[in-house]
GROMACS .gro file of N, CA and C in nm:
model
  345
    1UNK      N    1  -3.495  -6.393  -5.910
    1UNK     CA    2  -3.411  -6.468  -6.001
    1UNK      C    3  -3.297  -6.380  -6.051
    2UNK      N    4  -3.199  -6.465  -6.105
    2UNK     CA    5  -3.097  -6.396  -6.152
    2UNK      C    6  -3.043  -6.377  -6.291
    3UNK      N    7  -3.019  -6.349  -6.390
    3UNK     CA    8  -2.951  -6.384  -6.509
    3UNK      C    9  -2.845  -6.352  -6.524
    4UNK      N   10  -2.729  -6.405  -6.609
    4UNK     CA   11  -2.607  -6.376  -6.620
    4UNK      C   12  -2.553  -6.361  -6.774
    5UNK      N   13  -2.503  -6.268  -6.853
    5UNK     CA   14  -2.518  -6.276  -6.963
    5UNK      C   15  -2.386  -6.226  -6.998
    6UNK      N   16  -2.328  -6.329  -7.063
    6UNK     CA   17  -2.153  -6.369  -7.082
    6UNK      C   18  -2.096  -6.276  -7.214
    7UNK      N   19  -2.019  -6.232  -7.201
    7UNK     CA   20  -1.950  -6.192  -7.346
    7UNK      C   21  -1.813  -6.181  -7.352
    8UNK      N   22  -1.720  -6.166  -7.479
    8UNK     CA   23  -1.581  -6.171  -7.501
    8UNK      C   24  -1.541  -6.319  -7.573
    9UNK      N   25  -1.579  -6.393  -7.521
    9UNK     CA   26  -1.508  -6.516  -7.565
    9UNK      C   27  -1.466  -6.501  -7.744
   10UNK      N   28  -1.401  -6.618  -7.754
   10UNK     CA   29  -1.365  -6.614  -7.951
   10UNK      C   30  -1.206  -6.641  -7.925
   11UNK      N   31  -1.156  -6.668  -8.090
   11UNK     CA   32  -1.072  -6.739  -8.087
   11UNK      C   33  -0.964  -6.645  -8.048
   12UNK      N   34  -0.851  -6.693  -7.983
   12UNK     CA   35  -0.673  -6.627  -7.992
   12UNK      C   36  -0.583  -6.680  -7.996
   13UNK      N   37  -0.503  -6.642  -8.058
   13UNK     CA   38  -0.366  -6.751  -8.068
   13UNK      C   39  -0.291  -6.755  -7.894
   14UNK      N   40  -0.204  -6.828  -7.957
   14UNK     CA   41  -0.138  -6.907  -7.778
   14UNK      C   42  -0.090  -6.747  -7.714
   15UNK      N   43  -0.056  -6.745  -7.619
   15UNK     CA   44   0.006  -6.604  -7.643
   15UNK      C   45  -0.043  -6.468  -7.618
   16UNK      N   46  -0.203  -6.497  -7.652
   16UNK     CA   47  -0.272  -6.410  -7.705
   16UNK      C   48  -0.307  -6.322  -7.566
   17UNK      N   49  -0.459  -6.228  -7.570
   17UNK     CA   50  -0.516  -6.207  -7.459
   17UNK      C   51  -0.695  -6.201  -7.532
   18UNK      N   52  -0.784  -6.196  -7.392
   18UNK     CA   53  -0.901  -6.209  -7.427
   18UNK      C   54  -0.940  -6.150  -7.281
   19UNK      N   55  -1.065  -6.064  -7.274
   19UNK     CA   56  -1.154  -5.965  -7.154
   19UNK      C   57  -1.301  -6.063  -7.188
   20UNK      N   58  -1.323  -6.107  -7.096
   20UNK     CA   59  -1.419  -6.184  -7.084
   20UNK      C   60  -1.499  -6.061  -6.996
   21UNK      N   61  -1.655  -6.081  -6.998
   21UNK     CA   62  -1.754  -5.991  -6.935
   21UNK      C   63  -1.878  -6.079  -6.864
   22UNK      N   64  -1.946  -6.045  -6.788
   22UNK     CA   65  -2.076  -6.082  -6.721
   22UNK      C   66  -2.146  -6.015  -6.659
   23UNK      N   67  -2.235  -5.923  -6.720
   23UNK     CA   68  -2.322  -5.839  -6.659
   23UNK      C   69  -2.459  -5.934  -6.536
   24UNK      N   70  -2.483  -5.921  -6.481
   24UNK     CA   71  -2.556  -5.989  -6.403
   24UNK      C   72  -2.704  -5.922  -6.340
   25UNK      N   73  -2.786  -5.907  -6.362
   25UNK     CA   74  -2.986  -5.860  -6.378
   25UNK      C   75  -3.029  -5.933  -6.245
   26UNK      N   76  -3.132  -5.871  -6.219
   26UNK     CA   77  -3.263  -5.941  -6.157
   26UNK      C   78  -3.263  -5.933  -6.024
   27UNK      N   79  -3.254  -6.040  -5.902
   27UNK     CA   80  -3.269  -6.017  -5.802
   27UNK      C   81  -3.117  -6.072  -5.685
   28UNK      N   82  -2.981  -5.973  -5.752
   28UNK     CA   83  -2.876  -6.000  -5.714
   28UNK      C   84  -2.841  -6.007  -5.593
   29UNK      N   85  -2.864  -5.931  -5.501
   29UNK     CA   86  -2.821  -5.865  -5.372
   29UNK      C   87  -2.688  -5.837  -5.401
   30UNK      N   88  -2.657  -5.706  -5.274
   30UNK     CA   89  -2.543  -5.627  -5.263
   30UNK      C   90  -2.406  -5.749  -5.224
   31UNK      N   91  -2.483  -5.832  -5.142
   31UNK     CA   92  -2.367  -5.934  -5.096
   31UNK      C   93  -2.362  -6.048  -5.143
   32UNK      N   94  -2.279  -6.076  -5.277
   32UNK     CA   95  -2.272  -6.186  -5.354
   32UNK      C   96  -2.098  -6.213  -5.359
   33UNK      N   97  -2.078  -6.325  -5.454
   33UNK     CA   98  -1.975  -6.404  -5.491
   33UNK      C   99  -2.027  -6.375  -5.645
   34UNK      N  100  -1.924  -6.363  -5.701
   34UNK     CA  101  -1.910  -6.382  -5.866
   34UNK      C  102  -1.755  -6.456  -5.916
   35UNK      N  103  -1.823  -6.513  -6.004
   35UNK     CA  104  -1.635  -6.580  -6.061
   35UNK      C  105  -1.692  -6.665  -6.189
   36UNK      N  106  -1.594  -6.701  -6.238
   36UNK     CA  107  -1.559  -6.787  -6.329
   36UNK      C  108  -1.538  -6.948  -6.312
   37UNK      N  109  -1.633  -7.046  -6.390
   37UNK     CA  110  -1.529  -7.134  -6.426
   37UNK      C  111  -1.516  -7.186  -6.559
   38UNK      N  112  -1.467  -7.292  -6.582
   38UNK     CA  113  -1.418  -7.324  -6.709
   38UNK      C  114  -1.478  -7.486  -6.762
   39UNK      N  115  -1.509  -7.557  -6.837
   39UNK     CA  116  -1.566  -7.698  -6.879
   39UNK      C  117  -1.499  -7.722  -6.970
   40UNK      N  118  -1.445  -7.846  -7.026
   40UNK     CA  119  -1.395  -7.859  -7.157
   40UNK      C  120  -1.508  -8.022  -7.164
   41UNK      N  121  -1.507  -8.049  -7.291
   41UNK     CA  122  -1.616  -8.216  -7.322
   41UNK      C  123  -1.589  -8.309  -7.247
   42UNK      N  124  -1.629  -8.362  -7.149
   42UNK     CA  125  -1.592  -8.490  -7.076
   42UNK      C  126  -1.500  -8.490  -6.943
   43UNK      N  127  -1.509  -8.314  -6.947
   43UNK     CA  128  -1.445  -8.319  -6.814
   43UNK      C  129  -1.528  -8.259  -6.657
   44UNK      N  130  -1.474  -8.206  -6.554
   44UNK     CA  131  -1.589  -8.164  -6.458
   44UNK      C  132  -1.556  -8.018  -6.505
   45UNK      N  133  -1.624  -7.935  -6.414
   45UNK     CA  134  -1.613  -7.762  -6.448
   45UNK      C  135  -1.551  -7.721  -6.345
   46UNK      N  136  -1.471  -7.639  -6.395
   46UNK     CA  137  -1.364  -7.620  -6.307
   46UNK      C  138  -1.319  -7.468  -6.241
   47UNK      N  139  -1.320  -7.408  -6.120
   47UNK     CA  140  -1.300  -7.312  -6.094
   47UNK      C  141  -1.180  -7.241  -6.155
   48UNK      N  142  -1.219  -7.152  -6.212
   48UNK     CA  143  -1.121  -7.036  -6.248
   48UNK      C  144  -1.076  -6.938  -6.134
   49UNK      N  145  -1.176  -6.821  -6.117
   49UNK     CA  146  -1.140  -6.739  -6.047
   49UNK      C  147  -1.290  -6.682  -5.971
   50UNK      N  148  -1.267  -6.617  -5.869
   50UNK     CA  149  -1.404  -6.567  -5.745
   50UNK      C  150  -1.378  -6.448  -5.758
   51UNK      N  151  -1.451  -6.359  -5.721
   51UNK     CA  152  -1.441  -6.233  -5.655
   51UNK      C  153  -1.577  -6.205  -5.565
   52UNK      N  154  -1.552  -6.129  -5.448
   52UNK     CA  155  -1.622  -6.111  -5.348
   52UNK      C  156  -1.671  -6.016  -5.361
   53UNK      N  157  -1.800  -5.937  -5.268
   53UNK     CA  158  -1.871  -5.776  -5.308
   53UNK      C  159  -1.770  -5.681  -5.289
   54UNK      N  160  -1.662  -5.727  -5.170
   54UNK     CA  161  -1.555  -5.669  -5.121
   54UNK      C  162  -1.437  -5.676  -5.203
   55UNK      N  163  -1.434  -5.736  -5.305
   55UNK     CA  164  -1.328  -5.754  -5.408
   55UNK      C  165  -1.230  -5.805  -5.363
   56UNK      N  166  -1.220  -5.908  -5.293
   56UNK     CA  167  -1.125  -6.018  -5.266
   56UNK      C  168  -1.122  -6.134  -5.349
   57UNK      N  169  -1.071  -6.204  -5.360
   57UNK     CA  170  -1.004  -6.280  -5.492
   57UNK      C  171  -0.972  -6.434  -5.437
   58UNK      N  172  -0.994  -6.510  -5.534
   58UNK     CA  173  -0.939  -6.656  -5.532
   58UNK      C  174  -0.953  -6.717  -5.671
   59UNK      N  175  -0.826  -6.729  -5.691
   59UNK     CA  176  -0.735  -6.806  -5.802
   59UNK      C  177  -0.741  -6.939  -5.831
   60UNK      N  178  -0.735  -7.008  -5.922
   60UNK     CA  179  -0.719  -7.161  -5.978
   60UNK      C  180  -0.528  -7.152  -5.980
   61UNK      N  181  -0.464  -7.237  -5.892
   61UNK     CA  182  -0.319  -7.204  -5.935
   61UNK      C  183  -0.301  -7.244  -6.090
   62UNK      N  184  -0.344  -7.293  -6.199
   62UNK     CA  185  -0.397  -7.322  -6.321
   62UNK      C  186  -0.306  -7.115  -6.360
   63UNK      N  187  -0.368  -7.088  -6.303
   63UNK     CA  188  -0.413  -6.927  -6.446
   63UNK      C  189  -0.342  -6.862  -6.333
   64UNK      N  190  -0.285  -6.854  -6.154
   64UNK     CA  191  -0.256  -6.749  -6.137
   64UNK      C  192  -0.123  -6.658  -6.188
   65UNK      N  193  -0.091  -6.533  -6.185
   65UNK     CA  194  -0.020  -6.456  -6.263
   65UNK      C  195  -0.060  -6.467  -6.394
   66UNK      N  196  -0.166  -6.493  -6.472
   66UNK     CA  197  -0.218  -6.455  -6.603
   66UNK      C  198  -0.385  -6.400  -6.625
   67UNK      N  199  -0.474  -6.454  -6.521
   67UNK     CA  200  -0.568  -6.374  -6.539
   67UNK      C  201  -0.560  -6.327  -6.446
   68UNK      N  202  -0.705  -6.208  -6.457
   68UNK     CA  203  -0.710  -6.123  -6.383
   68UNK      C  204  -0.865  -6.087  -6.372
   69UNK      N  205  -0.946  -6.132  -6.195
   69UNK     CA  206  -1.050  -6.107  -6.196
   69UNK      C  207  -1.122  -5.962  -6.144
   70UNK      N  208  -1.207  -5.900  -6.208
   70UNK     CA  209  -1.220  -5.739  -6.154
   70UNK      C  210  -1.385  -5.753  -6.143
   71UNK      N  211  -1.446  -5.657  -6.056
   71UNK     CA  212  -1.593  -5.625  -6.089
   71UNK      C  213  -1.603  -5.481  -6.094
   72UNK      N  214  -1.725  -5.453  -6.149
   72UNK     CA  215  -1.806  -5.291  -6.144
   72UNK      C  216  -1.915  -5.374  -6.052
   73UNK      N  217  -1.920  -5.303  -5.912
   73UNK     CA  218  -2.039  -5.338  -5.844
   73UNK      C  219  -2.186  -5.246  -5.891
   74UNK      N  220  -2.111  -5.134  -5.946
   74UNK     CA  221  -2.250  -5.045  -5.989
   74UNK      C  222  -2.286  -5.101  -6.076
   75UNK      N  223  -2.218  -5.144  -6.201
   75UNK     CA  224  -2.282  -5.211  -6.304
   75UNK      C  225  -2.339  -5.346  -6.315
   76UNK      N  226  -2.318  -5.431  -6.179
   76UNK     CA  227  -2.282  -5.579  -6.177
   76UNK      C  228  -2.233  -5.675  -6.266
   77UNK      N  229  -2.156  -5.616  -6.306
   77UNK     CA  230  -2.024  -5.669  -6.421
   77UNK      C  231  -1.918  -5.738  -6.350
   78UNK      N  232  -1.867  -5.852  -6.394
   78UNK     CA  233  -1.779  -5.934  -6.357
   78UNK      C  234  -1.728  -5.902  -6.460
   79UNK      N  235  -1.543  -5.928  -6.462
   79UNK     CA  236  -1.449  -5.941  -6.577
   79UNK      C  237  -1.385  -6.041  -6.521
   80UNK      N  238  -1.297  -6.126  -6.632
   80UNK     CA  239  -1.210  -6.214  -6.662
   80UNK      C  240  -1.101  -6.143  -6.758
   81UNK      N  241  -1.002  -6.084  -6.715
   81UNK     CA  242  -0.905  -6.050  -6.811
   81UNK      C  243  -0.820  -6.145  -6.822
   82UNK      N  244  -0.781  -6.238  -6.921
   82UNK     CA  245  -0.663  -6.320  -6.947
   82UNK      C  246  -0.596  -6.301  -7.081
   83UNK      N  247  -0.458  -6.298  -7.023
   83UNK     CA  248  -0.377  -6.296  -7.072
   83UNK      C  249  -0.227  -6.439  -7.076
   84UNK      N  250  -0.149  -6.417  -7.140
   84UNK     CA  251  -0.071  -6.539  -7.200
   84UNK      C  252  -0.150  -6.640  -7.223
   85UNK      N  253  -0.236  -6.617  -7.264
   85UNK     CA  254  -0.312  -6.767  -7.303
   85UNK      C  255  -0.268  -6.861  -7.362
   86UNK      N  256  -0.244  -6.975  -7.321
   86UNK     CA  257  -0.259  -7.097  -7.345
   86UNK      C  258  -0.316  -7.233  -7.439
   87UNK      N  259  -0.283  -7.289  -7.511
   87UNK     CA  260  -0.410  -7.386  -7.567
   87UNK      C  261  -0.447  -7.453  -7.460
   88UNK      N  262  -0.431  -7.488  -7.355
   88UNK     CA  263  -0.519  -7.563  -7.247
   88UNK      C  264  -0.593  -7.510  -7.146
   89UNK      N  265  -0.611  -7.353  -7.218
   89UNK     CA  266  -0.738  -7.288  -7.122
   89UNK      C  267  -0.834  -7.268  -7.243
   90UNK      N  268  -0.777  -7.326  -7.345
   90UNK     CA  269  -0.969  -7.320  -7.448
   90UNK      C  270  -1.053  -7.434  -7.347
   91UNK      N  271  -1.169  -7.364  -7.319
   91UNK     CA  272  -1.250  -7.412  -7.285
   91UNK      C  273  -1.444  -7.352  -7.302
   92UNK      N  274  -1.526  -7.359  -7.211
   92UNK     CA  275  -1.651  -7.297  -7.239
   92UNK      C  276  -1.626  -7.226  -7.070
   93UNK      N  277  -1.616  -7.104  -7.087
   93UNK     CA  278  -1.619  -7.023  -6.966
   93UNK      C  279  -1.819  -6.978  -6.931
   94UNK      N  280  -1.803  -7.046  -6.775
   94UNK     CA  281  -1.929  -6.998  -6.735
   94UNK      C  282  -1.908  -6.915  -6.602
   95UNK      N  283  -1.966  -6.772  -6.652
   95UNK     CA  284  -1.956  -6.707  -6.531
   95UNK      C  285  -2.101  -6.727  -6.433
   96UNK      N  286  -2.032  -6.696  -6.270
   96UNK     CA  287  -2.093  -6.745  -6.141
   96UNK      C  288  -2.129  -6.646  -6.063
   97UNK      N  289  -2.258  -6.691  -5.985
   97UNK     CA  290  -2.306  -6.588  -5.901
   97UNK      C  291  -2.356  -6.675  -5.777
   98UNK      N  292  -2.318  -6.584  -5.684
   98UNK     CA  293  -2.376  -6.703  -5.540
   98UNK      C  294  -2.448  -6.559  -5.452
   99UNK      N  295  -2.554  -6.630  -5.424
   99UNK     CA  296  -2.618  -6.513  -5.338
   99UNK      C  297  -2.710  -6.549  -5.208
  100UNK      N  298  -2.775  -6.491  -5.140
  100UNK     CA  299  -2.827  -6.560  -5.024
  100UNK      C  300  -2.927  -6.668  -5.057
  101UNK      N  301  -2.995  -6.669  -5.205
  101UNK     CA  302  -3.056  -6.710  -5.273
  101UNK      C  303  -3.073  -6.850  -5.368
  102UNK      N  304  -2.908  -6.771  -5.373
  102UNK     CA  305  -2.914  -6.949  -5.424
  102UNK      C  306  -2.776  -6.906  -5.551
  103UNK      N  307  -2.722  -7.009  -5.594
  103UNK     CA  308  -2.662  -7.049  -5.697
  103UNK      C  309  -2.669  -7.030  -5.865
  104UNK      N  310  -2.653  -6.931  -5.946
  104UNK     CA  311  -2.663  -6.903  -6.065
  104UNK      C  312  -2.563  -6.906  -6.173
  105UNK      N  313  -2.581  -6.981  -6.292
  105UNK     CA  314  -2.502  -6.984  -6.394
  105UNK      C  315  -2.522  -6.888  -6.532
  106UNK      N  316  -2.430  -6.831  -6.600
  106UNK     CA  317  -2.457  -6.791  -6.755
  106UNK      C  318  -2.415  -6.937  -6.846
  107UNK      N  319  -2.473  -6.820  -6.942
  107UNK     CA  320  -2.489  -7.010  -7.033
  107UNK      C  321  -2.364  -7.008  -7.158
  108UNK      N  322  -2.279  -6.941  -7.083
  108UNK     CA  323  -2.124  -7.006  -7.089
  108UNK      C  324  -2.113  -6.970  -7.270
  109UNK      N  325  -1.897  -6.879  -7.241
  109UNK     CA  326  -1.859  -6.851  -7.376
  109UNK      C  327  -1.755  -6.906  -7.414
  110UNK      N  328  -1.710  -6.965  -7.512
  110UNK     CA  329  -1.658  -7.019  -7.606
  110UNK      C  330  -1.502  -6.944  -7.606
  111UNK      N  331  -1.404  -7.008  -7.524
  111UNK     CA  332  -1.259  -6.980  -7.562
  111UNK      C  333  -1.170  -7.050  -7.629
  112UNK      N  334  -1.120  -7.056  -7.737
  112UNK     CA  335  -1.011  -7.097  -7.791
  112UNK      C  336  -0.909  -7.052  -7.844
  113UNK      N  337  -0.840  -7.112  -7.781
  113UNK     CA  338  -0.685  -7.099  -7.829
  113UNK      C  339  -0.574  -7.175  -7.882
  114UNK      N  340  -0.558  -7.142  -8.030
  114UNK     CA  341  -0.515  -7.186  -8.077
  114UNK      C  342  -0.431  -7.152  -8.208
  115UNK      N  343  -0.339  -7.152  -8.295
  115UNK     CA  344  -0.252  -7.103  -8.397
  115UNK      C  345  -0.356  -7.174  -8.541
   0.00000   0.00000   0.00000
């Protein structure tokens, strides 16, 4: 099994920036997918951003040129760095893990942005 355990989220003004985190436990393997997506109330969840074991990348055209996805493979840390934020990227960020195994979620942090 896997766990995923989210941190950074909280409020920023428009403008602002916020480092989102996801350390990731248990039974990961070396060759995974990690990324981000995003939910707001009543809508579907929506891809943010991927990163590969190889650190290759895929973007939501939504956020590209403002965030920025990185990992520590030693640590199994995912980041979300965003910046110019927006009020229409407050949302509940859940970071992602895909492995030979199967499909894993964190139980998602709290972004808003707003003045």
């Amino acid at each position: 099994q896997v766990q995923l355990v989210e941190s950074g989220g909280g409020l920023v003004q428009p403008g602002g920036s916020l480092r989102l985190s996801c350390a990731a436990s248990g039974s990961i393997s070396s060759m995974n997918i990690m990324g981000w997506y995003r939910q707001v109330p009543e809508k579907q969840r929506e891809l943010v951003a991927t990163i590969r074991s190889g650190s290759s990348t895929n973007y939501a055209d939504s956020i590209k040129g403002r965030f920025t996805i990185s990992r520590d493979n030693a640590k199994n840390t995912v980041y979300l760095q965003m910046n110019s934020l927006k009020p229409e990227d407050s949302a509940v960020y859940y970071c992602y893990l895909r492995n030979v195994l199967g499909n894993y979620w964190g139980q998602g942090t709290q972004v808003t942005v707003s003045s």
